[in-house]
mmCIF file of C-alpha atoms and ligand atoms in Angstrom:
data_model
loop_
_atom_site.group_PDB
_atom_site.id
_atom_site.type_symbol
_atom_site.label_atom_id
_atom_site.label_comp_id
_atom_site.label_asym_id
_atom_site.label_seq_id
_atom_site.Cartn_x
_atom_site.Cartn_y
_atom_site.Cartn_z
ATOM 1 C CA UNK A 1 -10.526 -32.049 -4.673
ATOM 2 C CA UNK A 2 -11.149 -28.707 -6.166
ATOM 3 C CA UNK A 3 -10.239 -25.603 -4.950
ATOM 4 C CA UNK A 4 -10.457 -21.744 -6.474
ATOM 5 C CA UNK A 5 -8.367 -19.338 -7.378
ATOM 6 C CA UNK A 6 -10.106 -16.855 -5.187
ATOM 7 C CA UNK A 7 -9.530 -19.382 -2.149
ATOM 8 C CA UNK A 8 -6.140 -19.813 -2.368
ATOM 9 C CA UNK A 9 -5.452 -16.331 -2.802
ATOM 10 C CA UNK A 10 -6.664 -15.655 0.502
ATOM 11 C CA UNK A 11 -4.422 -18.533 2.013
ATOM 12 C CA UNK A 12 -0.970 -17.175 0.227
ATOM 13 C CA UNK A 13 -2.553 -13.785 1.650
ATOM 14 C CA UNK A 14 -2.268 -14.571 5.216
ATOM 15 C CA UNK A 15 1.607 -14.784 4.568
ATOM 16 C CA UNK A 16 2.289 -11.769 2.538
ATOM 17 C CA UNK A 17 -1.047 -9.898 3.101
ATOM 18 C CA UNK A 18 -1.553 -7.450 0.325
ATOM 19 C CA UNK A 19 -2.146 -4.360 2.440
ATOM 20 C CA UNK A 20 1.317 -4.799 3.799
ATOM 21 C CA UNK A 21 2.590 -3.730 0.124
ATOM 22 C CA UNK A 22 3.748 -0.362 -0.670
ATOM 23 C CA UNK A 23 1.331 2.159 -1.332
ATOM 24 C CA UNK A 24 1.909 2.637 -5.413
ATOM 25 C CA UNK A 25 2.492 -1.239 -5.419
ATOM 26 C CA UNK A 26 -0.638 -3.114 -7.703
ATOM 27 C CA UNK A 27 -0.152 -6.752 -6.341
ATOM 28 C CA UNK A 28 -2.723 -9.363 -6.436
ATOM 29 C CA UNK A 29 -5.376 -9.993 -9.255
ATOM 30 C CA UNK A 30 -3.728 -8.471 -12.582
ATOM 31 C CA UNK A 31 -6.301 -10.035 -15.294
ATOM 32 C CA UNK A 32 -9.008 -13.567 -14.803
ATOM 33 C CA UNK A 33 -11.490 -14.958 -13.290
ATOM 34 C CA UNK A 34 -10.922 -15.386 -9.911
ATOM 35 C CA UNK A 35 -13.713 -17.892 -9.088
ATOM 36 C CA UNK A 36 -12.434 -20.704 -11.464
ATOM 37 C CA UNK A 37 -11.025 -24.111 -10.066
ATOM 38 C CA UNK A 38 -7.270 -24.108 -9.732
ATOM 39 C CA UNK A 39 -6.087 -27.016 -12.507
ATOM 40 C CA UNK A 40 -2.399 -25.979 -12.129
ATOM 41 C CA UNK A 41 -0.177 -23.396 -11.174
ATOM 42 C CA UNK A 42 2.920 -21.406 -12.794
ATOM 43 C CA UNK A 43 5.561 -19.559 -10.862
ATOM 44 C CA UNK A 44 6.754 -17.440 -12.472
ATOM 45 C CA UNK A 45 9.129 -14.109 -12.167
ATOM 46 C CA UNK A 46 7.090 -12.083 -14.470
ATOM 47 C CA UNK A 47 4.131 -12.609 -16.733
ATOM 48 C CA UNK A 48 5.760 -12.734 -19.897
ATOM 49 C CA UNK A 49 3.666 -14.109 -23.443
ATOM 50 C CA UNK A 50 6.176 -17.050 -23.069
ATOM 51 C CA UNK A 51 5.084 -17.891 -19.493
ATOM 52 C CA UNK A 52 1.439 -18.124 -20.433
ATOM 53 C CA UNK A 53 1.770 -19.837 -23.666
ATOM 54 C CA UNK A 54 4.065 -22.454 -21.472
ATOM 55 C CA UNK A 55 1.154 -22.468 -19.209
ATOM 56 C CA UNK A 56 -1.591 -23.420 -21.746
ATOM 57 C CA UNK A 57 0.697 -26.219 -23.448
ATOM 58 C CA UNK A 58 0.655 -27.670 -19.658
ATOM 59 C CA UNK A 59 -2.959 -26.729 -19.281
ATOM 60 C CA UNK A 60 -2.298 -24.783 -16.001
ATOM 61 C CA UNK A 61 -4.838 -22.055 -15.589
ATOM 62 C CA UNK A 62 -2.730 -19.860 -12.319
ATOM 63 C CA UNK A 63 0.318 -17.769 -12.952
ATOM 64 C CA UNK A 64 1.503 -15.942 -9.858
ATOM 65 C CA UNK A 65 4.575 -14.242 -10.522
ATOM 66 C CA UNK A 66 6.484 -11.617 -8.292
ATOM 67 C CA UNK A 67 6.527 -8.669 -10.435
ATOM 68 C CA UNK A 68 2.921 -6.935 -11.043
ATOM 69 C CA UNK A 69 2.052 -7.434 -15.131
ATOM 70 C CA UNK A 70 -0.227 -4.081 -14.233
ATOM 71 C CA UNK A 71 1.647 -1.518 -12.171
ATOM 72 C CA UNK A 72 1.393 2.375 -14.472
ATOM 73 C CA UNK A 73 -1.870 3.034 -15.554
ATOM 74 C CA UNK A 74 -3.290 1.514 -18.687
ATOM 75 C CA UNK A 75 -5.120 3.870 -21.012
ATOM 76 C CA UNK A 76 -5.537 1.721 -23.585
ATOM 77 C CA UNK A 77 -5.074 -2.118 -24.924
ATOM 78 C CA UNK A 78 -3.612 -2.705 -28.084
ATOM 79 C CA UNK A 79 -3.364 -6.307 -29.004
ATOM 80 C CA UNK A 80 -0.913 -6.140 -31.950
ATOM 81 C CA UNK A 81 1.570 -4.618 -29.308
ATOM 82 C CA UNK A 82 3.905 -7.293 -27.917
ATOM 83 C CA UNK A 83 4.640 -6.844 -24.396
ATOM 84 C CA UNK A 84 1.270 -6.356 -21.822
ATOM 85 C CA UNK A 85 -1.367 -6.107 -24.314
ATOM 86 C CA UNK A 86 -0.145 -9.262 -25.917
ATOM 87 C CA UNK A 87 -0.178 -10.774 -22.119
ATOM 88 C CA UNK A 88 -3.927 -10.133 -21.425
ATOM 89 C CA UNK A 89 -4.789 -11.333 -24.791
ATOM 90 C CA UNK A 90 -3.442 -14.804 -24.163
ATOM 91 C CA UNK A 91 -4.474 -14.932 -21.025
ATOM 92 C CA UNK A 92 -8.105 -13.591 -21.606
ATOM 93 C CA UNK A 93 -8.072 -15.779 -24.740
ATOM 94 C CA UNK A 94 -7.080 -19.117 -22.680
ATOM 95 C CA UNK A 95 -9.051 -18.358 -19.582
ATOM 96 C CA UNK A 96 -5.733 -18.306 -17.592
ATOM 97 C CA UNK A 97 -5.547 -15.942 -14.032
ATOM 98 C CA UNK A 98 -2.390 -13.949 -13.231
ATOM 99 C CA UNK A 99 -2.320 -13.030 -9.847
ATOM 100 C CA UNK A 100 0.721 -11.010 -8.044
ATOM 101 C CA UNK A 101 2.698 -11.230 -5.117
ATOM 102 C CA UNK A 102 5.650 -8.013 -5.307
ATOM 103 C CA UNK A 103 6.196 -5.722 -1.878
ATOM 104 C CA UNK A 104 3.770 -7.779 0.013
ATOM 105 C CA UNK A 105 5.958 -10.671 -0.820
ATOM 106 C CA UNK A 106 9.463 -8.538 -0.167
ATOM 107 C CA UNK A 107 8.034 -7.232 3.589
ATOM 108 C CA UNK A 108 6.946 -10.322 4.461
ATOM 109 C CA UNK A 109 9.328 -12.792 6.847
ATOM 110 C CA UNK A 110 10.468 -15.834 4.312
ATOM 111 C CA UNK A 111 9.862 -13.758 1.638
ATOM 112 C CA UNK A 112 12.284 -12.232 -0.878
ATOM 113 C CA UNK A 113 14.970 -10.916 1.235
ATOM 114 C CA UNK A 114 14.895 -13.802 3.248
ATOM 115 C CA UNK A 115 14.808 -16.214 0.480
ATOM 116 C CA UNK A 116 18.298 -14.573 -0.940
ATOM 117 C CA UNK A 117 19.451 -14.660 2.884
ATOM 118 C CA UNK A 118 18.986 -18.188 3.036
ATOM 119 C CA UNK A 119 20.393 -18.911 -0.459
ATOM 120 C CA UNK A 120 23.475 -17.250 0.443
ATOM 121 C CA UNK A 121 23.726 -19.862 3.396
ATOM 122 C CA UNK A 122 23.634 -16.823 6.498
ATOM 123 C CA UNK A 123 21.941 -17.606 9.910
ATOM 124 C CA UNK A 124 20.434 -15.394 12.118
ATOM 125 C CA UNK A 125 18.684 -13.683 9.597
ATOM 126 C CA UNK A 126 16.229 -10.648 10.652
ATOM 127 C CA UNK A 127 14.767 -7.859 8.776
ATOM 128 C CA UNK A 128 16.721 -4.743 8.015
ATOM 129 C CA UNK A 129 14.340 -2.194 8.447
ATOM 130 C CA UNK A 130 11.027 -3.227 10.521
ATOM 131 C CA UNK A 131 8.654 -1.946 8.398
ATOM 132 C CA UNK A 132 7.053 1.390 10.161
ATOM 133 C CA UNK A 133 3.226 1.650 11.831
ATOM 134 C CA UNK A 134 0.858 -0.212 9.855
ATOM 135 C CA UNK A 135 -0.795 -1.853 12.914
ATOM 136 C CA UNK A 136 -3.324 -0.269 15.481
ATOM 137 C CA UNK A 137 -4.363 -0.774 18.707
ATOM 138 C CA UNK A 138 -8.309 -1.548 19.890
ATOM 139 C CA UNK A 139 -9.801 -1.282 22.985
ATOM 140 C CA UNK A 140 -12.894 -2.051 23.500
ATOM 141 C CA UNK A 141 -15.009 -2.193 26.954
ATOM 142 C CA UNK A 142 -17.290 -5.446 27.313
ATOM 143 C CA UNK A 143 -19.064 -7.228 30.433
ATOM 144 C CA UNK A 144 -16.764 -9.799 31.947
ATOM 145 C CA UNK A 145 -18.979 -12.459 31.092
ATOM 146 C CA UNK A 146 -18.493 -11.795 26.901
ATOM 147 C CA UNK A 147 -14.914 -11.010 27.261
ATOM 148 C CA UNK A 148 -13.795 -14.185 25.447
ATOM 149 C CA UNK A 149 -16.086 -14.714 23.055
ATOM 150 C CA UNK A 150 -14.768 -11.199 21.465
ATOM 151 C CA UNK A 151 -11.195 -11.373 22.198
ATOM 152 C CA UNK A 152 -11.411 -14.633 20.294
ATOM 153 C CA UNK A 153 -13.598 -12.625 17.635
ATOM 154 C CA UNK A 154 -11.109 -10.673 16.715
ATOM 155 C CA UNK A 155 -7.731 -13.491 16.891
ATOM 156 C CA UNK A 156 -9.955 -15.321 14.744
ATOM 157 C CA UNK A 157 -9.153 -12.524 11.693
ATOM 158 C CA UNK A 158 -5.828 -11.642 12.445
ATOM 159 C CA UNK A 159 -5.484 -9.494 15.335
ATOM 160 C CA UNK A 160 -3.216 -10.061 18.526
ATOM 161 C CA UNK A 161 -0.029 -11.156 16.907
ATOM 162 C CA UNK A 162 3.182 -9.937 18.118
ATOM 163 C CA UNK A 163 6.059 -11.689 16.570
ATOM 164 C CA UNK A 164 5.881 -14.877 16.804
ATOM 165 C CA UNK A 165 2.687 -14.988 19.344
ATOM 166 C CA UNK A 166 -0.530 -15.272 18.785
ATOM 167 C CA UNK A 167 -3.784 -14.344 21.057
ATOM 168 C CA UNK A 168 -2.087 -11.689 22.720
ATOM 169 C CA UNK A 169 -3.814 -9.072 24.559
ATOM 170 C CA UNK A 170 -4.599 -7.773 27.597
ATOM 171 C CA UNK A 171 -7.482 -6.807 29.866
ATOM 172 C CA UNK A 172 -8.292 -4.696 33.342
ATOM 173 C CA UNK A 173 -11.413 -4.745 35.402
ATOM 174 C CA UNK A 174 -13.117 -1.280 35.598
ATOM 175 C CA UNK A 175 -16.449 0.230 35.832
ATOM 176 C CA UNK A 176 -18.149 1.755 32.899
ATOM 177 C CA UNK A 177 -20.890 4.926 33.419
ATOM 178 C CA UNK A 178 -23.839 5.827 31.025
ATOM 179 C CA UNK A 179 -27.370 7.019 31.035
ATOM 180 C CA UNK A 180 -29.557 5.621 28.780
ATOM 181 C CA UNK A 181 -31.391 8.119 26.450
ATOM 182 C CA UNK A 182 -35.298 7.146 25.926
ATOM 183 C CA UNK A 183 -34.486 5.425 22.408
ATOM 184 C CA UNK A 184 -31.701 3.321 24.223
ATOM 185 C CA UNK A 185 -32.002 -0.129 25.014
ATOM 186 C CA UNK A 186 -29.652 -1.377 27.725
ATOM 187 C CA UNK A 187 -28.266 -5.067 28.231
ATOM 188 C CA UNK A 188 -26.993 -3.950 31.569
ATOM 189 C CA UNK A 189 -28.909 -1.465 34.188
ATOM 190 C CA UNK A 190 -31.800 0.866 33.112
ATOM 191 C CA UNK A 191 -32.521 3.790 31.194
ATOM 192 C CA UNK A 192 -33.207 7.420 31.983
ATOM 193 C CA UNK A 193 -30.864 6.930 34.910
ATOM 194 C CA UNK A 194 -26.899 7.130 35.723
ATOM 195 C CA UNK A 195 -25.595 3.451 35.453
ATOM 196 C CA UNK A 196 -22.666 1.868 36.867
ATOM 197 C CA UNK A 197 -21.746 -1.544 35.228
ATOM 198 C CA UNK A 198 -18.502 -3.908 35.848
ATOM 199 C CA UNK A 199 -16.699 -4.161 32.673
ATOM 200 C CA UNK A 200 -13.321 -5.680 31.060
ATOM 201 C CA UNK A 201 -10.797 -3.186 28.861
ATOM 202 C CA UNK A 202 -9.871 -5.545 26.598
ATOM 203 C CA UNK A 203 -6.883 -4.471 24.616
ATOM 204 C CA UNK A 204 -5.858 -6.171 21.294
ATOM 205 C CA UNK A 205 -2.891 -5.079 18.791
ATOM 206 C CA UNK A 206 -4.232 -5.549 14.360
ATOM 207 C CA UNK A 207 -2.656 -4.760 11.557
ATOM 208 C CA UNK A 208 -3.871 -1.864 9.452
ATOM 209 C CA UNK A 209 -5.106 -3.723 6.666
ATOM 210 C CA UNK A 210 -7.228 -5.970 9.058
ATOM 211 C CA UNK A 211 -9.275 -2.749 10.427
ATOM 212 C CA UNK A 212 -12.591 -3.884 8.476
ATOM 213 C CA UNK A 213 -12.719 -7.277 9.633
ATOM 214 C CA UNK A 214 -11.531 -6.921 13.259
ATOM 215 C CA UNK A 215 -14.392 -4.138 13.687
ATOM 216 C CA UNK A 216 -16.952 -6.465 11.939
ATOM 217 C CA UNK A 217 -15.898 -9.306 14.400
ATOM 218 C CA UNK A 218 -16.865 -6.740 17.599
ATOM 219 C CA UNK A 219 -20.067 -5.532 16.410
ATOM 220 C CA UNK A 220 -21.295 -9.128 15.430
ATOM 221 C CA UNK A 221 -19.977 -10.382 19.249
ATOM 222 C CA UNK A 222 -20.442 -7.748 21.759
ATOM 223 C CA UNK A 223 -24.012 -7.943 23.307
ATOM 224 C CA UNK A 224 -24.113 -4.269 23.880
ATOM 225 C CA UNK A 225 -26.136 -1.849 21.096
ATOM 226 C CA UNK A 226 -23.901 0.414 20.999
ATOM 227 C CA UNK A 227 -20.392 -1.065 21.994
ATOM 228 C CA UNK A 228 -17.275 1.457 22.989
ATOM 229 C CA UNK A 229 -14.737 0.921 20.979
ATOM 230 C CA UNK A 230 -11.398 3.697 20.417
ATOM 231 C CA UNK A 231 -8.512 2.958 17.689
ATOM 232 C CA UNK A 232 -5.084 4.202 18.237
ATOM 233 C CA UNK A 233 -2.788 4.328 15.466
ATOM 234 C CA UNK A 234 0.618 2.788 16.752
ATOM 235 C CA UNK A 235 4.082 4.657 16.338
ATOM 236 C CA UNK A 236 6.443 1.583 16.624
ATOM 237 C CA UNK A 237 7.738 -0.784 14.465
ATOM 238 C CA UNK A 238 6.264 -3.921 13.255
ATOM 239 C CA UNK A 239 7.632 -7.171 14.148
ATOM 240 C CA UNK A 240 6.336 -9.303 11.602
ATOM 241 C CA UNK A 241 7.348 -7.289 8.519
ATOM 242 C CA UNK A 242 10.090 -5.063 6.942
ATOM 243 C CA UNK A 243 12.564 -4.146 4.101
ATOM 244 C CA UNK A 244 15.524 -6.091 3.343
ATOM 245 C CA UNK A 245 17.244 -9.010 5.576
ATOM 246 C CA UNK A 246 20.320 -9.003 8.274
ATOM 247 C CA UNK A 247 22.109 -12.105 9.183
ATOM 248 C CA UNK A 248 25.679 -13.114 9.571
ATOM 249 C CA UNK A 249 28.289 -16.162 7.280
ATOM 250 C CA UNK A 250 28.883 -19.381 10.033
ATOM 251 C CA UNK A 251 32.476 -18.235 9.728
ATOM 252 C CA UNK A 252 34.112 -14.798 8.676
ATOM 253 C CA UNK A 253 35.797 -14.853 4.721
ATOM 254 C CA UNK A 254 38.003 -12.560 2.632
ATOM 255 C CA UNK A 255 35.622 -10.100 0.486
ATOM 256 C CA UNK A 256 37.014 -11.706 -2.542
ATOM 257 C CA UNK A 257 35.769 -15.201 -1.079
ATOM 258 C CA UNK A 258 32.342 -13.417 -0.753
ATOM 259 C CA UNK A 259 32.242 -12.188 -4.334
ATOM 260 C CA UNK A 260 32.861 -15.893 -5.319
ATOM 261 C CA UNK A 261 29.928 -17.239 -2.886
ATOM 262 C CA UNK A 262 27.402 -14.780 -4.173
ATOM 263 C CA UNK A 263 28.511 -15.268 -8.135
ATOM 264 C CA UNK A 264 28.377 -19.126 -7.448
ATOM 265 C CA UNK A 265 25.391 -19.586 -4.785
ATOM 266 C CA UNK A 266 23.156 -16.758 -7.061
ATOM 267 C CA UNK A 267 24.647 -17.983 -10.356
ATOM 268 C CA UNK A 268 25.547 -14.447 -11.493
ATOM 269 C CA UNK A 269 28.430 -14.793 -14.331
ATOM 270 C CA UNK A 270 29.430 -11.404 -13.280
ATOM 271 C CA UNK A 271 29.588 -8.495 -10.214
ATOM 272 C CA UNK A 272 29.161 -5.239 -9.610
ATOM 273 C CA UNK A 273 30.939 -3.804 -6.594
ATOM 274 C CA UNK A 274 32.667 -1.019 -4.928
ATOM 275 C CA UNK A 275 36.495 -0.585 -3.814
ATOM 276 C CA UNK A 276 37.649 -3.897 -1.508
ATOM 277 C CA UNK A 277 39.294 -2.916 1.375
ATOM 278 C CA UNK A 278 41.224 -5.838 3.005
ATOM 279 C CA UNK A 279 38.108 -6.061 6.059
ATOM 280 C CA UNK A 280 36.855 -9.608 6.501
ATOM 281 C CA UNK A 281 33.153 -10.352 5.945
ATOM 282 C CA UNK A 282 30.637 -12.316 8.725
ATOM 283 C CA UNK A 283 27.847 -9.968 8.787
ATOM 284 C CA UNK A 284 25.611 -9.357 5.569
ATOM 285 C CA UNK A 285 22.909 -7.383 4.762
ATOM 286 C CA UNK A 286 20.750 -7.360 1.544
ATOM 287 C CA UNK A 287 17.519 -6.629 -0.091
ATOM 288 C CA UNK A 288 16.623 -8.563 -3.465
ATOM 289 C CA UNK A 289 15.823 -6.460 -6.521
ATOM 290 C CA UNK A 290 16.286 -2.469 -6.212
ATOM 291 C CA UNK A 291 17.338 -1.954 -2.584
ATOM 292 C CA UNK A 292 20.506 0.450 -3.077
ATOM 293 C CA UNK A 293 18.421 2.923 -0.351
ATOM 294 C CA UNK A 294 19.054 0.575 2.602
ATOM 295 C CA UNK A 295 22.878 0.355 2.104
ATOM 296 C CA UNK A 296 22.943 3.376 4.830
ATOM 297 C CA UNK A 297 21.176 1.258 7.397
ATOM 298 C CA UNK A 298 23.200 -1.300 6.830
ATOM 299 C CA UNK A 299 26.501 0.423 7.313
ATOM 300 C CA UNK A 300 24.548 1.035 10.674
ATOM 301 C CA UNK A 301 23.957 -1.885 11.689
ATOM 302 C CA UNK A 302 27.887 -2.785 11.453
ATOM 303 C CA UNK A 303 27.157 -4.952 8.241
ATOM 304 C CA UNK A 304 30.359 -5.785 6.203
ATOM 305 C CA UNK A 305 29.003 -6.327 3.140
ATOM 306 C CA UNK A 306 25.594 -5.528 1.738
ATOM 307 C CA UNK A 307 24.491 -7.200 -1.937
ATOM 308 C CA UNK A 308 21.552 -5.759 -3.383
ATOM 309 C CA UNK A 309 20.568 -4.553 -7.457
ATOM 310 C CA UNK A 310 20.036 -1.771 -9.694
ATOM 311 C CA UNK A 311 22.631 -0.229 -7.922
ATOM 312 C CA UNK A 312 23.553 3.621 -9.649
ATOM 313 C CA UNK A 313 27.230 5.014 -10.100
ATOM 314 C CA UNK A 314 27.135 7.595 -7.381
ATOM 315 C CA UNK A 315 26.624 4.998 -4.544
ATOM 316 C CA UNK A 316 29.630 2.844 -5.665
ATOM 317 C CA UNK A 317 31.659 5.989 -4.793
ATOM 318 C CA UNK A 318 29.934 7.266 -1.365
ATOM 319 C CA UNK A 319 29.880 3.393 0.322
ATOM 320 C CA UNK A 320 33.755 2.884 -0.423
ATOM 321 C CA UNK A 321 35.791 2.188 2.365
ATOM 322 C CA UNK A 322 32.424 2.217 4.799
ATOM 323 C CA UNK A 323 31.384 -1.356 3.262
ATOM 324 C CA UNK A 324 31.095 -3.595 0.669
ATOM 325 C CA UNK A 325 28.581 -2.821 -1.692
ATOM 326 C CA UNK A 326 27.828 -5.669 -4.672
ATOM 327 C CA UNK A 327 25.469 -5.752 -7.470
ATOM 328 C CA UNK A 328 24.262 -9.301 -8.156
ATOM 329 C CA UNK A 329 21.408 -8.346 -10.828
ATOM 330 C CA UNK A 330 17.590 -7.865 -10.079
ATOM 331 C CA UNK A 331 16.364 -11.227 -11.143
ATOM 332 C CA UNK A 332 19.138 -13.140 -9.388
ATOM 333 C CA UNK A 333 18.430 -11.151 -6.268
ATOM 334 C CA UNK A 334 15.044 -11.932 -6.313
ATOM 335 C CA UNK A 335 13.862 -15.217 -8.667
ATOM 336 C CA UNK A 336 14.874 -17.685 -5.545
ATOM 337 C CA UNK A 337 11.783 -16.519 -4.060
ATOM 338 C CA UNK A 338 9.589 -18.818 -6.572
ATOM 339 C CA UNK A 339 12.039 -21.574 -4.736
ATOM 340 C CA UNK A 340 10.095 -20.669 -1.259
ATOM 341 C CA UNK A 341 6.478 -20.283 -2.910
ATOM 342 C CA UNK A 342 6.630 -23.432 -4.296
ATOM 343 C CA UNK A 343 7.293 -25.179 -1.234
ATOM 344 C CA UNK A 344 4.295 -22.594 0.673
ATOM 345 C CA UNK A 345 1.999 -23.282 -1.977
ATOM 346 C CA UNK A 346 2.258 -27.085 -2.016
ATOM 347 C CA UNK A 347 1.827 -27.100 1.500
ATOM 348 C CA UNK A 348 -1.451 -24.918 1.335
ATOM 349 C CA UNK A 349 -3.161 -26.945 -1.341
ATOM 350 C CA UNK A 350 -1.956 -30.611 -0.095
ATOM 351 C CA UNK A 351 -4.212 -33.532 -1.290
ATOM 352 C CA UNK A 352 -5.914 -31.633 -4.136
ATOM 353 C CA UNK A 353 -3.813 -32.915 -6.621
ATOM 354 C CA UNK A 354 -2.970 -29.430 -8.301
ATOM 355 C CA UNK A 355 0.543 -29.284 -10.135
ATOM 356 C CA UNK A 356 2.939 -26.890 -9.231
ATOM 357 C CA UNK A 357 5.733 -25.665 -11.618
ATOM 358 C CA UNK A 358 8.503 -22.885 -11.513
ATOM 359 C CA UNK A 359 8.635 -21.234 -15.079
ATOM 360 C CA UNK A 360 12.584 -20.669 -15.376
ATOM 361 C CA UNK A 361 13.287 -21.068 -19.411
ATOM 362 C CA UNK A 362 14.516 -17.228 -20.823
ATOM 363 C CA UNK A 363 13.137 -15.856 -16.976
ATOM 364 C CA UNK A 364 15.925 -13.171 -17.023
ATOM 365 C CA UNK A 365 15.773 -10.416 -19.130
ATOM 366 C CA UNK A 366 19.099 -9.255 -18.897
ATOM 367 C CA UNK A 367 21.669 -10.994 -20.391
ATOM 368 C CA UNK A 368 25.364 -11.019 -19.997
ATOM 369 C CA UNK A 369 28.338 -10.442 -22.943
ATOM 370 C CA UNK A 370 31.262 -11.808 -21.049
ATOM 371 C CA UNK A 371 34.787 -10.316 -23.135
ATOM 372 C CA UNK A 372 37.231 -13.124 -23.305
ATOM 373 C CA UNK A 373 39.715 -11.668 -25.225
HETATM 374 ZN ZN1 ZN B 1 11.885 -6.929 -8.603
#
């Protein structure tokens, strides 16, 4: 059972669909041929010349790792330079596809955040910060009798979900007005007079991202020539995605309990963090990788500790005594993700036989000198 590269793209992109990414993000196809067969897959945290030369000694042709190989512009490729040039090479050379998945995959529920909520064993985990807009709303006027058949249209590519519901929308009963000009051609009523027709408002929420498609499904489905159709850009905050993740321990522990958790549970051999202050610790926020921005929202939202990365000097000093603030490392943060994709992927592409690895040997760049004198 074959299946292409292109194909499954377009499955892992109904869960963290690239348009969700931040703007200057560069996630999906970095360098291949997306139309080949899949004969085996590689998960892996970055594209590194190790990673693909692992992946042609196991004849896998897909790496999807989290971070983008291509995010600054390139301006030119030279292939005696280790490092990205070296990267395409190989994986030009050996006919191997690196595809990404980074913000889409970190705004996305069971993605990033969520994977490091999980790991670090909380419950009632949410999203931070609900990512902002991004989603529309359509209304469109039809004849009762095609009502379905469109509202369906558009479900069918992605519009109507709220949470976790699908189909949703709403419709009223109203009458429509028009006068056809000479070059018109009415379904309902005549031309060259004022018409009034029954019609349904049909109202449907879609995400942004979806715009092309959902209009596509309208104007192949509504029997009208010239449907009605307005787009309003929504103000409120998006159910289904956002920055970071919110949950709470099953019972409340000293802060030096929760330094040992997150050393042991994210296998850090060391920890950054601010002044301890005696408070107890139940609810946690975090964000895997560079997330120091949200700390403030989570000192908001009556966190007690929030563990995040890349975390810079200034903020150890201005969250003292308002939280606890802990640096567990980017890749620790983040690489439990490729735990989660594994399991999404091998669901997606049951029965066709396709191996799945995680790529872990040398994954983290940074090492740790640990003094123990
Ligand atoms: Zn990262």
């Amino acid at each position: 059972m074959y299946m292409k590269i292109s194909e499954l793209k377009l499955l892992i992109d109904k869960w963290a669909p690239p348009g969700v990414a931040w703007d200057r993000d560069n996630p999906g196809l970095q360098v291949g041929d997306p139309t080949d067969q899949v004969s085996g897959i590689l998960l892996a945290f970055d594209a590194t010349s190790e990673a693909v030369k692992y992946a042609k000694a196991k004849k896998y042709n897909l790496i999807i790792t989290h971070h983008p190989l291509l995010f600054h512009s390139v301006k030119n490729i030279n292939t005696s330079r280790p490092g990205i040039p070296s990267v395409l090479k190989s994986a030009i050379k050996n006919d191997i596809t690196v595809l990404s998945y980074h913000t889409n995959l970190d705004f996305t529920s069971g993605g990033v955040s969520f994977a490091l909520a999980e790991k670090l064993g909380l419950k009632k985990i949410q999203f931070l910060e609900p990512v902002a807009s991004k989603r529309n709303k359509l209304v469109v006027f039809v004849p009762a009798d095609s009502f379905e058949k469109i509202a369906d249209a558009v479900f069918n590519v992605g519009g109507g979900v709220i949470g976790a519901y699908r189909n949703c929308s709403f419709s009223s009963k109203g009458t429509g007005t028009f006068f056809g000009e000479d070059n018109s051609n009415p379904v309902l009523g005549e031309k060259g007079q004022i018409e009034n027709v029954e019609e349904v408002r049909l109202e449907i929420l879609f995400n942004e991202w979806d715009r092309e498609a959902v209009l596509r499904s309208i104007y192949q489905n509504h029997p009208y020539e010239q449907p009605a159709v307005d787009i309003y850009k929504l103000e409120n905050l998006h159910e289904n995605f956002g920055s970071g993740a919110i949950g709470e321990l099953e019972n409340e522990i000293s802060e030096k309990d929760f330094l040992q958790l997150v050393a042991k549970r994210l296998n850090v051999p060391a920890l950054r963090h601010n002044a301890l202050n005696g408070k107890k610790v139940k609810k946690v926020a975090l964000c895997g990788g560079a997330g120091e921005e949200y700390y403030k929202r989570a000192i908001t939202l009556g966190a007690d500790a929030y563990v995040t990365a890349d975390i810079r000097y200034h903020n150890f000093i201005d969250s003292a005594g308002s939280i606890l603030l802990v640096d567990a490392g980017h890749y620790e943060t983040e690489a439990h993700i490729l735990e989660n994709l594994k399991i999404r992927i091998e669901d997606l592409i049951t029965g066709k036989n396709i191996p799945v690895e995680i790529y872990s040997e040398n994954a983290n760049p940074v090492f740790y000198y640990i003094n123990e004198e």
